[in-house]
Coordinates of C-alpha atoms and ligand atoms in Angstrom, one line a residue:
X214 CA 0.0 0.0 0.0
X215 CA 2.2 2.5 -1.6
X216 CA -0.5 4.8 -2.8
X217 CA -0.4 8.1 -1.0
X218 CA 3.1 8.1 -1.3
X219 CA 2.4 7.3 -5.7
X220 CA -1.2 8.7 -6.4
X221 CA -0.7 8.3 -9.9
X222 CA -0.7 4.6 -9.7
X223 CA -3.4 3.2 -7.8
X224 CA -3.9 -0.5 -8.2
X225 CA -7.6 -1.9 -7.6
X226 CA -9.3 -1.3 -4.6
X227 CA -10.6 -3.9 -2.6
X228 CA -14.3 -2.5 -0.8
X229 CA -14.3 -4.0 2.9
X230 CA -13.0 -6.6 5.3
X231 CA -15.9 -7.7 7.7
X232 CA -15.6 -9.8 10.7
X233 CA -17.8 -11.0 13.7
X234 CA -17.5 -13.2 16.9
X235 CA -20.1 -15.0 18.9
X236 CA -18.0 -16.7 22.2
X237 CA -19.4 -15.8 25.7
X238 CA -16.3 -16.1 28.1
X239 CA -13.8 -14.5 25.4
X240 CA -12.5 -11.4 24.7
X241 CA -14.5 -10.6 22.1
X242 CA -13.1 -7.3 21.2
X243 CA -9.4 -8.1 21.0
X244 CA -10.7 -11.1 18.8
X245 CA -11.9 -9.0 16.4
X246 CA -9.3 -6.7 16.4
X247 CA -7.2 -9.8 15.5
X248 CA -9.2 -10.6 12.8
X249 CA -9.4 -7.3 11.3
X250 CA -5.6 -7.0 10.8
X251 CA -5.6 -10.4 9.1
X252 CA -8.4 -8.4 6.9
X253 CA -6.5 -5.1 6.7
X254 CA -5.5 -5.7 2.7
X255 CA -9.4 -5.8 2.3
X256 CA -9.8 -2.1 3.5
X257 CA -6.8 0.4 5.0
X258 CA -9.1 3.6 5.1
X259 CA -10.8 3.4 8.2
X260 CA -11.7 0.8 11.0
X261 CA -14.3 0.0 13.2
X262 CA -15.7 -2.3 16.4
X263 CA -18.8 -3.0 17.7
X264 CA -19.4 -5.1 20.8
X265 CA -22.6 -5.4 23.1
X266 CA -21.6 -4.8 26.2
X267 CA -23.5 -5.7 29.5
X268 CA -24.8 -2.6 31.7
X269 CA -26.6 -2.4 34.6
X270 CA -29.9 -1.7 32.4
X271 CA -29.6 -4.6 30.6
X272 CA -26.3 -4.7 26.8
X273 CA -26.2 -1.9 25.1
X274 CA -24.0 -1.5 21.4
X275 CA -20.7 0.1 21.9
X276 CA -18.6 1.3 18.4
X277 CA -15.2 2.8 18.4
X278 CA -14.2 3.9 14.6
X279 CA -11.6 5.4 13.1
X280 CA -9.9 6.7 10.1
X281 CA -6.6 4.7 9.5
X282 CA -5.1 1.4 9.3
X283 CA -6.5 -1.1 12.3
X284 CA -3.3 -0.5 14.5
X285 CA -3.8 3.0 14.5
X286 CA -7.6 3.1 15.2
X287 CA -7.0 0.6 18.0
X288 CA -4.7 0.7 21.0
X289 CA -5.0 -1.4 24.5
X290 CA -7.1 1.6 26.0
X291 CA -9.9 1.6 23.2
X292 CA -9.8 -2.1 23.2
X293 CA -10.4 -2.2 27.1
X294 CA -13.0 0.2 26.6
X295 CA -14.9 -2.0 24.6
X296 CA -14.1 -5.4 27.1
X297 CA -16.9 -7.1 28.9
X298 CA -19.4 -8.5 26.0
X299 CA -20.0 -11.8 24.4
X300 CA -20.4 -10.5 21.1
X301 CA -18.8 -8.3 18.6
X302 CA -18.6 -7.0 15.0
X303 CA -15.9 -5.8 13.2
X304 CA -15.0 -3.9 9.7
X305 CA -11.9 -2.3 7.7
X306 CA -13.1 -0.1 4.9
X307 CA -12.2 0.9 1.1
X308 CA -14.8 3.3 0.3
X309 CA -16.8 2.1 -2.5
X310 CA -20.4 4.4 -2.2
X311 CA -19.7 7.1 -0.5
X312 CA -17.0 9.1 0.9
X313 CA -13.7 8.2 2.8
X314 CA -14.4 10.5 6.3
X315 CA -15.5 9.3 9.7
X316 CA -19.3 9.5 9.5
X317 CA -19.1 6.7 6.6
X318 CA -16.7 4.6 8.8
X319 CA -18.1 1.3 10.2
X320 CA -19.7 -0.8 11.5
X321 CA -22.6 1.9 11.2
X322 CA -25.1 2.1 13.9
X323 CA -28.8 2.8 14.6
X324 CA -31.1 3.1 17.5
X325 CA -33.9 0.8 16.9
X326 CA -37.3 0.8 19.0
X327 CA -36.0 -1.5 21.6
X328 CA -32.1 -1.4 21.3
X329 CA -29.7 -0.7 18.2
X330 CA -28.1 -2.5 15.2
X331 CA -24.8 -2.4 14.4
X332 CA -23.6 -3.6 10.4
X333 CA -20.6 -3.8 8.5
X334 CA -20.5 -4.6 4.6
X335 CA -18.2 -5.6 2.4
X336 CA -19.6 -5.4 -1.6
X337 CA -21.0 -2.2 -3.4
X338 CA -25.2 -2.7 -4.1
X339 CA -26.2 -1.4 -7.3
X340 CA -29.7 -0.1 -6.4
X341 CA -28.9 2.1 -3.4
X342 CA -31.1 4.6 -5.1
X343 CA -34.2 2.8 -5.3
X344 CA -33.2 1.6 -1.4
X345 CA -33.4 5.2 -0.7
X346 CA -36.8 5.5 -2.1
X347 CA -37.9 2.9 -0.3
X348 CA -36.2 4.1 2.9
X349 CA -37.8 7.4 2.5
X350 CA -41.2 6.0 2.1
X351 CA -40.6 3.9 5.1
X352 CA -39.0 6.5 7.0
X353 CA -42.3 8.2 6.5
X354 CA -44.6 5.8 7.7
X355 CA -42.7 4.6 10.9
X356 CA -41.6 8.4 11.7
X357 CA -44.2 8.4 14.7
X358 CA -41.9 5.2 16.1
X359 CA -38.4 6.2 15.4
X360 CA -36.3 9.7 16.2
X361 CA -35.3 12.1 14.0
X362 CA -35.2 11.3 9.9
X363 CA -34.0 8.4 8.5
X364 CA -32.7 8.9 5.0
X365 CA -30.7 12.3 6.3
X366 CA -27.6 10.7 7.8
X367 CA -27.4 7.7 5.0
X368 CA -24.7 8.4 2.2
X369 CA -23.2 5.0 2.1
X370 CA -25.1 2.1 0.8
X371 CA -24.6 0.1 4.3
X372 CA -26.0 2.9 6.1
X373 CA -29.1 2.4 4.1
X374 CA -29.2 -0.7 5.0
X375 CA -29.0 -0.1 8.7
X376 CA -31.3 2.0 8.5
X377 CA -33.9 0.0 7.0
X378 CA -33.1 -2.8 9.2
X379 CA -34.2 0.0 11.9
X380 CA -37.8 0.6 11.0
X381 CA -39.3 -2.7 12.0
X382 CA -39.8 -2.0 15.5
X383 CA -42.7 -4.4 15.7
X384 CA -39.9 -7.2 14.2
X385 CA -37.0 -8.6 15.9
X386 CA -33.5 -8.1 13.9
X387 CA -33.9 -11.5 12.5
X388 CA -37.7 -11.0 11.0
X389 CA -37.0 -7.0 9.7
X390 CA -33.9 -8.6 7.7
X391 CA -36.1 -11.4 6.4
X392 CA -37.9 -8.1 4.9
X393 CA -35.0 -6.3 3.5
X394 CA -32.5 -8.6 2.7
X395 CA -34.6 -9.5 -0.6
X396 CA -34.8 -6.3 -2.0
X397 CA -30.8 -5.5 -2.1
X398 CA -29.0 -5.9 -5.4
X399 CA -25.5 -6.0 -6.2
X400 CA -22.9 -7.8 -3.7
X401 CA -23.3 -7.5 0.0
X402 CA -21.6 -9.6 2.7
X403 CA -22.8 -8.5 5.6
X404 CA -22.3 -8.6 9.6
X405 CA -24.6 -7.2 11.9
X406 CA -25.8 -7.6 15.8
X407 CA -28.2 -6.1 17.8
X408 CA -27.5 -6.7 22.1
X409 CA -28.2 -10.6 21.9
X410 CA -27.6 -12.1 18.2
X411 CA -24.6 -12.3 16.0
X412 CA -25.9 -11.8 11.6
X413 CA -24.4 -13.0 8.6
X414 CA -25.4 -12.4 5.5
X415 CA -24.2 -13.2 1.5
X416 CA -26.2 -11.9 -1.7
X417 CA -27.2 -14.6 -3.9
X418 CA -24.3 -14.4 -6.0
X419 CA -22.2 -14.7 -3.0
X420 CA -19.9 -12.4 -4.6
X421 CA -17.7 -11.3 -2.0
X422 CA -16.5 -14.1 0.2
X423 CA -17.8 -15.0 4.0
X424 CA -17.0 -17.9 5.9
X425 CA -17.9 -19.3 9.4
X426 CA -15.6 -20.8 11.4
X427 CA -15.9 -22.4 15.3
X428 CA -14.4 -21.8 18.3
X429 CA -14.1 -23.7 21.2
X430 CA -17.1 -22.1 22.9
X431 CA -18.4 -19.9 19.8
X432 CA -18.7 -18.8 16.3
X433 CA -16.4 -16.5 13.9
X434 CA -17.5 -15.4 10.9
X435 CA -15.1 -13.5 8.3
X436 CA -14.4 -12.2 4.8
X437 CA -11.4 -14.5 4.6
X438 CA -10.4 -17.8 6.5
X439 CA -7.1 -16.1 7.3
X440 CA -8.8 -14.5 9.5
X441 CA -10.3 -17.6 11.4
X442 CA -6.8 -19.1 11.3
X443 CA -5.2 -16.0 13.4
X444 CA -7.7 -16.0 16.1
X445 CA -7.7 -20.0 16.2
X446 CA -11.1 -20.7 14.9
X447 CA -11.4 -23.6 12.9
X448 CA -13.2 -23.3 9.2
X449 CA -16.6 -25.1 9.2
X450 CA -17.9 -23.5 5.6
X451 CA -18.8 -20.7 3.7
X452 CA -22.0 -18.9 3.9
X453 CA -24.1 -19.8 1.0
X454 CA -24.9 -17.3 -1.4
X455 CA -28.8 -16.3 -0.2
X456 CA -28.0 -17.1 3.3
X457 CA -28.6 -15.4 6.7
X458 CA -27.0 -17.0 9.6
X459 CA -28.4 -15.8 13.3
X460 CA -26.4 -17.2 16.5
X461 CA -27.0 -16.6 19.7
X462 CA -27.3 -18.7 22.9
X463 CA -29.9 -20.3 21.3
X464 CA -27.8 -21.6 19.1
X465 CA -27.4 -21.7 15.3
X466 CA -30.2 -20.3 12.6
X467 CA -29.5 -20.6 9.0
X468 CA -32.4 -19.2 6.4
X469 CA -32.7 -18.9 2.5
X470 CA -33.6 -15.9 2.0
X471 CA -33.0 -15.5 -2.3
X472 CA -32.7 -18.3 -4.3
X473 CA -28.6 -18.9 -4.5
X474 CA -27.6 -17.8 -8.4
X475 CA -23.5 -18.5 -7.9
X476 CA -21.1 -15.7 -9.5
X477 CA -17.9 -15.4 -6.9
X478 CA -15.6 -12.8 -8.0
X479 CA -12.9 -13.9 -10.1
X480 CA -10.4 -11.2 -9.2
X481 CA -10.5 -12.5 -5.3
X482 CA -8.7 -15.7 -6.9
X483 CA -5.8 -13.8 -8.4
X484 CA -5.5 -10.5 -6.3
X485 CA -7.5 -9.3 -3.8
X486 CA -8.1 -11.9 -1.4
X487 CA -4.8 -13.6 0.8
X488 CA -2.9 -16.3 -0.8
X489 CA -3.6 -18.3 2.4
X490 CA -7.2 -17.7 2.0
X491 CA -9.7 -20.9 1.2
X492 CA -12.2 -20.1 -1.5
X493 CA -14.2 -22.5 -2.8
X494 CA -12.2 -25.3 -1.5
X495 CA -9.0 -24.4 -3.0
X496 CA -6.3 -22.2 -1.0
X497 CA -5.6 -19.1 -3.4
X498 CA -2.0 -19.6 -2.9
X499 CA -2.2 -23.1 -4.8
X500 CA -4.5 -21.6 -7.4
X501 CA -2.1 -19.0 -8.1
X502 CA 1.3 -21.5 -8.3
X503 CA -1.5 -23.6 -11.3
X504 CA -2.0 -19.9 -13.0
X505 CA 1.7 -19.5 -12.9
X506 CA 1.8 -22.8 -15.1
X507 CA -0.6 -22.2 -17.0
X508 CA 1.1 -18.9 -18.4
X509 CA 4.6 -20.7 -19.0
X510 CA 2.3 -22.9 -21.4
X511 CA 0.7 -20.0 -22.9
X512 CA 3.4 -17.7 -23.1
X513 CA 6.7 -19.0 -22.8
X514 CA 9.7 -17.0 -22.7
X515 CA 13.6 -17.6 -23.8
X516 CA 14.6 -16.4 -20.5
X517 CA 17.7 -17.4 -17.8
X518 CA 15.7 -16.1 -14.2
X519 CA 12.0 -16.1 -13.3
X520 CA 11.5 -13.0 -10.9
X521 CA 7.9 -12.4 -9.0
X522 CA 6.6 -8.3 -8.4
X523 CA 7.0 -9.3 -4.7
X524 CA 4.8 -10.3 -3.2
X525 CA 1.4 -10.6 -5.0
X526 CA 3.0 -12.0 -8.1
X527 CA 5.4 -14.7 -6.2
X528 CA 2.9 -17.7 -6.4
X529 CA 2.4 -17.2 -10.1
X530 CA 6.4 -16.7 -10.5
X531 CA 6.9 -20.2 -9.0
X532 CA 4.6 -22.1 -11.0
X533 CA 5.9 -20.2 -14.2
X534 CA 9.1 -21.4 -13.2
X535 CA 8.2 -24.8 -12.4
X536 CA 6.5 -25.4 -15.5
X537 CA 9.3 -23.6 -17.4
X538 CA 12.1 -25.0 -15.9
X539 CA 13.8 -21.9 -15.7
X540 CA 15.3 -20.7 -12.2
X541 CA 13.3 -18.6 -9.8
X542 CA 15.0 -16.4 -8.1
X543 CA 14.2 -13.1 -5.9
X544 CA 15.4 -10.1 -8.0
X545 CA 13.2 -7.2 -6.3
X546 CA 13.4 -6.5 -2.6
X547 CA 9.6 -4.7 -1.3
X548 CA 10.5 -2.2 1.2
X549 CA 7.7 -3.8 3.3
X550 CA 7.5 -1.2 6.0
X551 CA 6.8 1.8 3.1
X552 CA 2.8 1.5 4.5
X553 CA 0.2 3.6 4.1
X554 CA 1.1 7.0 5.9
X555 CA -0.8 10.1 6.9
X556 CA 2.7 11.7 6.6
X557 CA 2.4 13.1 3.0
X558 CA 5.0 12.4 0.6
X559 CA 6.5 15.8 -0.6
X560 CA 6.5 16.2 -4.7
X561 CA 10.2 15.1 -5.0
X562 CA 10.0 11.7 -2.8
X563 CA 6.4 11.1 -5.2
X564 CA 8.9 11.2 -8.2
X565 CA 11.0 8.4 -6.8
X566 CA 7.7 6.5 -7.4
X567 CA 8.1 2.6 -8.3
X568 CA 11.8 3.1 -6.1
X569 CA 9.5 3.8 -3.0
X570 CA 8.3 0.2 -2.7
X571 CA 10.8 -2.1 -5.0
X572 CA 14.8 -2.1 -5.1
X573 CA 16.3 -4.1 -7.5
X574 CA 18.9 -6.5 -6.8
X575 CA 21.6 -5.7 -9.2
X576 CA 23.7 -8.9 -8.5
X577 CA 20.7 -11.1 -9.4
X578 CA 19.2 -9.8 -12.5
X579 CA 22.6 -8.3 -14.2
X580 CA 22.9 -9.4 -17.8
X581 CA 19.8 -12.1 -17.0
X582 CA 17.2 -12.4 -19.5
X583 CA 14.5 -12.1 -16.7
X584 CA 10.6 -13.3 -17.2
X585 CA 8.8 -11.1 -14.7
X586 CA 5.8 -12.1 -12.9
X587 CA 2.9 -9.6 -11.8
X588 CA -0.5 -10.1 -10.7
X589 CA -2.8 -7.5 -12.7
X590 CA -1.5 -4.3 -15.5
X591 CA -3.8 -1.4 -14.4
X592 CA -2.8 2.1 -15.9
X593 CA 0.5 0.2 -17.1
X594 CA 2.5 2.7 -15.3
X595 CA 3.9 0.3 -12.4
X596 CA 5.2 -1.8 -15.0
X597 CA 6.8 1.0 -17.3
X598 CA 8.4 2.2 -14.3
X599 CA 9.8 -1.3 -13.7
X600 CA 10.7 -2.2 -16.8
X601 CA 12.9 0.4 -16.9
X602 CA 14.5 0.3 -13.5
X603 CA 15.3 -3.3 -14.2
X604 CA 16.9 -2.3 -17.6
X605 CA 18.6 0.7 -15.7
X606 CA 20.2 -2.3 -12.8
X607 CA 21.5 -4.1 -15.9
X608 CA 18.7 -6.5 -16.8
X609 CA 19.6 -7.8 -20.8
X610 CA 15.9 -8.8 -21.1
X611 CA 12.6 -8.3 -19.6
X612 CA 9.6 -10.3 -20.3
X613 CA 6.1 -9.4 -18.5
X614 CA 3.8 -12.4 -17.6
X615 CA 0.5 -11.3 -15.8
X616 CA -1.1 -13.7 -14.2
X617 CA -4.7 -12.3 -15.1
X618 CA -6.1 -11.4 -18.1
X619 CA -6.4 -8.0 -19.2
X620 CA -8.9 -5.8 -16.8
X621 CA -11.3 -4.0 -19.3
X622 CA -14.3 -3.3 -17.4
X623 CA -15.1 -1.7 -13.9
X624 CA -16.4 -3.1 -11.1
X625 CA -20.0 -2.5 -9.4
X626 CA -20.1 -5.1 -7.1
X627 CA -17.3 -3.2 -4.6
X628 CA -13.7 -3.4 -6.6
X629 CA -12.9 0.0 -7.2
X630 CA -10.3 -0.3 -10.4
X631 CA -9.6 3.0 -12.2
X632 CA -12.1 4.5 -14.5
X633 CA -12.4 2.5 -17.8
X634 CA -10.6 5.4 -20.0
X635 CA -7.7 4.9 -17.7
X636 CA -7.4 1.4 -17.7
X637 CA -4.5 1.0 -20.7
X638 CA -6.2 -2.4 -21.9
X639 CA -9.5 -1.1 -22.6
X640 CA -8.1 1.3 -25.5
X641 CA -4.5 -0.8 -26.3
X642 CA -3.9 -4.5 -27.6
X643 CA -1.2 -6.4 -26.1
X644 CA 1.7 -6.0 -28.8
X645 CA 1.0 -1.9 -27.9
X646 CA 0.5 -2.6 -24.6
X647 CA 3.9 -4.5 -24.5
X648 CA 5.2 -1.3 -26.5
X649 CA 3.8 1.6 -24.1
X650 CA 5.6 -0.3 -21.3
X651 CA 8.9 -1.0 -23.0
X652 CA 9.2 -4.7 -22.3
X653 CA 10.7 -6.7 -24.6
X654 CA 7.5 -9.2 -24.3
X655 CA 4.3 -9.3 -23.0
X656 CA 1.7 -12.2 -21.9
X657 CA -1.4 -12.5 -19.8
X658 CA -3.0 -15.7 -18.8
X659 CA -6.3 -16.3 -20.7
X660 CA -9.5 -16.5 -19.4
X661 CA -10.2 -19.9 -20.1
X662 CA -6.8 -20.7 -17.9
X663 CA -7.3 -18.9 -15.4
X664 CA -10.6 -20.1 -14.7
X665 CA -9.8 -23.7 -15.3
X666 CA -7.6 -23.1 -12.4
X667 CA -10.0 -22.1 -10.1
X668 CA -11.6 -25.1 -10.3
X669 CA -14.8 -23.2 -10.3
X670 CA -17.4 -23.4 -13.2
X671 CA -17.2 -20.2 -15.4
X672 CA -21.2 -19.8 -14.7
X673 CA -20.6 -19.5 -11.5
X674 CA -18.2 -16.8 -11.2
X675 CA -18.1 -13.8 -11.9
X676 CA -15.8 -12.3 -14.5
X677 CA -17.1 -8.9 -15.2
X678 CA -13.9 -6.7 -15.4
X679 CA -12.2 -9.0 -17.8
X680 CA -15.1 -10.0 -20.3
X681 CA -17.8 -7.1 -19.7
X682 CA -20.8 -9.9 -18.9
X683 CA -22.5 -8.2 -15.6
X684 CA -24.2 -11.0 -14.0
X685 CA -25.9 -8.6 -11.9
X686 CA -28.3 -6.2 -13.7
X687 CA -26.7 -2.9 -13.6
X688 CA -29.6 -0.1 -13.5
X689 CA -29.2 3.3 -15.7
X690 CA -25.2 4.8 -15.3
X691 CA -27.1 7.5 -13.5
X692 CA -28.2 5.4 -10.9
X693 CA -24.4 4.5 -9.9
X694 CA -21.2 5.5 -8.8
X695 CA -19.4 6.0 -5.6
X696 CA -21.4 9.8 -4.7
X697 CA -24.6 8.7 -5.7
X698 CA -26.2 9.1 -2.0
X699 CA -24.1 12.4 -1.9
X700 CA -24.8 16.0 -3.6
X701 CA -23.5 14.6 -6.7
X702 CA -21.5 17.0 -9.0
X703 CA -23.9 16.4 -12.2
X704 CA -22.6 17.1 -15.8
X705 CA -25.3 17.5 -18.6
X706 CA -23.6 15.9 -21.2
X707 CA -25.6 16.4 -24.3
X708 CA -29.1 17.5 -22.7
X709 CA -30.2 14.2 -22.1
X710 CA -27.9 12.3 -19.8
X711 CA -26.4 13.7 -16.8
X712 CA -23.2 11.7 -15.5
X713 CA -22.4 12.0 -11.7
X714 CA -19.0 12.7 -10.5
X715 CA -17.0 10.5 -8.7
X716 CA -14.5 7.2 -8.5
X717 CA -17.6 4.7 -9.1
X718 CA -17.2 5.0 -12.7
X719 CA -20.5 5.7 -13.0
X720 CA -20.3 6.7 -16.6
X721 CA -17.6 3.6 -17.6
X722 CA -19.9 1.4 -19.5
X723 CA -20.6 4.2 -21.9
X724 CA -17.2 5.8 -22.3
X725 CA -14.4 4.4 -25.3
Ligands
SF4_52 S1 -16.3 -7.3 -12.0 FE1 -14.3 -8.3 -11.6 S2 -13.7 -7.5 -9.5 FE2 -15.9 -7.1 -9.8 S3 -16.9 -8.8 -8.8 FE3 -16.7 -9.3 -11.0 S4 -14.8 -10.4 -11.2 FE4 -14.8 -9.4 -9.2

């Protein structure tokens, strides 16, 4: 996470890490803080906790939130401030609908009739507009029952959701999300709680991962299984696309709520999520090694030294090596520690750009014909920027492998890439693409491959960014993008459509 220090070159944003623990008799908060920095990759704007903690008038819902990375939201004081419950909630954000400041950090909260709701998301829903509508109307109806308006403070699409969650006061938390659940569109893994009962809940698509896992005396649930593994939960399953799971001390609920329609994200498998991460049934770490193959095949090289972009593209650079037969060796050293900062970068360290995170090690890759292995070509700049500082440490060759195909698309469903003008492979084909970034060759893994190594149907994923097929409707352009429950900047473009400002790409599908 180099990108304050490098604006220019934003790689794709993942939307959220979410995380939640059931376990009378444990620490629930410092659990979840736990599991939140295995999550931190999902989400390094802000951070969030919510625990139920007992008072003399019976549990009420505590949240701490914060801009920043989870170690600097949370120290040992705010964690001891939010000790004493059975049950907590937990979130790390990348802003995908609205904007990055405190009031859109989570887990967002409501007051409800007879208690609150807390709720953390990770996705991006594609009809937060019509939710609006509908919150409004409701909003309306149940104003006699619940303070102050609704719809005033909700300009995320998960503070929607709380929100309508909150005007069932004749419902419990279970029976008002058997109401709403239905009626959101796009991807949405969710976590919520009220004072007794621990929710989890996955569109029908299941786009964005969730898992459940067991503890000795409780339940986990999490974006990722790495985060079951660092607080010693063991993995029982995934959370079915269409599901809500309710656990309290009365035990375990599971409901259907949508008939299950199976499109996981793609990307997860070869970026976003942690190689040590189980989707599916297959740990991404092994899927990416197979991918690594699977480009050697397709694109081999003449080349004396495999070399990963450390460390995103080191699985991929091992099984390209393996299947090659050419060495693998280390040939870029990640200054790990160069983290997000809230320090900003003056103009002269920006321009050291790519040298910020990567040093090259001259001894290595001097006079090597090196096949270099990265996860995902964006804007292209990273990899101009490398290909020349690799030439300029002495490199006699450098060939790019990518281990996914060529991103063409945006994301709606909570991947924020960059806008589709910007991304270099919507307008270039590979040979120019290999040209613009001065390698000597250039090679993504296919499609087909890359699924094949998923072992996951192709139906059932989803693959929108790379082949433009949207297996969730997408409404009008107008009705997306990251501002849309903001006061949008609105541009009449030619007196008939009005694009909205703002990174959601709202306009992407329509632009060359
Ligand atoms: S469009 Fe790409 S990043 Fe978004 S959910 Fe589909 S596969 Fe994942």
């Amino acid at each position: 996470m180099t990108d304050d220090l490098d604006p220019q070159d934003r790689g794709p944003k993942d939307a959220c890490g979410v995380f939640g623990v059931w376990a009378p008799s444990e620490e629930v908060a410092k659990l979840t803080y736990f599991g939140l920095y295995a999550l931190q990759h999902r989400g390094q704007e802000s951070a969030g906790i919510a625990v139920s903690k007992p008072t003399g008038r019976g549990a009420q819902i505590m949240v701490h939130k914060e801009m920043g990375l989870v170690s600097q939201v949370f120290d040992e004081n705010a964690l001891n401030s939010l000790g004493g419950g059975h049950l907590a909630i937990g979130h790390c954000r990348y802003s995908t609908t609205g904007a990055s400041v405190w009031k859109n950090a989570q887990p967002t909260f409501r007051s409800t009739a007879t208690g609150g709701i807390a709720l953390g998301h990770n996705g991006n829903l594609t009809n937060a507009l019509e939710l609006r509508e509908w919150l409004a109307e409701r909003d309306l109806a149940d104003r006699s029952l619940l303070p102050g308006s609704l719809s005033a403070e909700a300009t995320t699409d998960t503070s929607l959701i709380t929100a309508l969650l909150a005007t069932y006061p004749e419902l419990t938390t279970e029976q008002a999300a058997a109401q709403v659940l239905p009626r959101l569109r796009g991807a949405f893994s969710l976590v919520f709680m009220d004072e007794e009962t621990l929710y989890a809940a996955r569109d029908p698509q299941g786009i964005r991962p969730l898992v459940l896992g067991r503890l000795e005396r409780g339940w986990v649930v999490a974006s990722e299984t790495a985060a079951l593994d660092i607080v010693g939960a063991s993995f029982v399953r995934e959370i079915a696309p269409g599901e809500l799971l309710a656990i309290d001390a009365a035990g375990l609920r599971s409901t259907i709520f949508a008939q299950p329609d199976p499109k996981g994200c793609l990307f997860e498998y070869v970026y976003l999520a942690r190689p040590d991460t189980l989707i599916s049934g297959s740990r991404l770490h092994s899927v990416r090694v197979e991918v690594g193959r699977t480009l050697a095949k397709e694109w081999p090289a003449e080349a004396d030294l495999v070399i990963p972009v450390p460390e995103s593209g080191t699985p991929a650079a091992i099984g390209y090596a393996e299947q090659s037969g050419i060495p693998y060796g280390q040939g870029l050293v990640k200054n790990s520690y160069v983290g997000r900062t809230f320090i900003q970068p003056s103009q002269t360290i920006r321009q050291l750009g790519i040298r910020l995170k990567l040093n090259p090690l001259r001894d290595v890759i001097g006079g090597k014909r090196l096949v270099v292995v990265d996860d995902t070509i964006v804007r292209g700049n990273t990899q101009r920027a490398l290909v020349r500082m690799l030439r300029e440490a002495g490199a006699a060759e450098v060939h790019i492998r990518i281990s996914a195909p060529p991103v063409k698309w945006p994301c709606f469903y909570g991947i924020d890439f960059a806008s589709r003008a910007e991304l270099i492979a919507t307008g270039l084909t590979t040979d120019e693409i290999c040209r613009s970034i001065g390698a000597d060759s250039l090679g993504y893994v296919s499609l087909g491959g890359l699924v094949a190594a998923t072992n996951v149907a192709k139906d059932h994923l989803c693959r929108a960014c790379f082949d433009g097929i949207y297996p969730v409707e997408l409404p009008l352009s107008e009705r997306l993008g990251k501002s849309i429950l903001e006061d949008p900047v609105r541009t009449d473009l030619d007196g008939l459509h009005t694009v909205i400002a703002g990174v959601g790409a709202a306009d992407a599908l329509s632009r060359p």
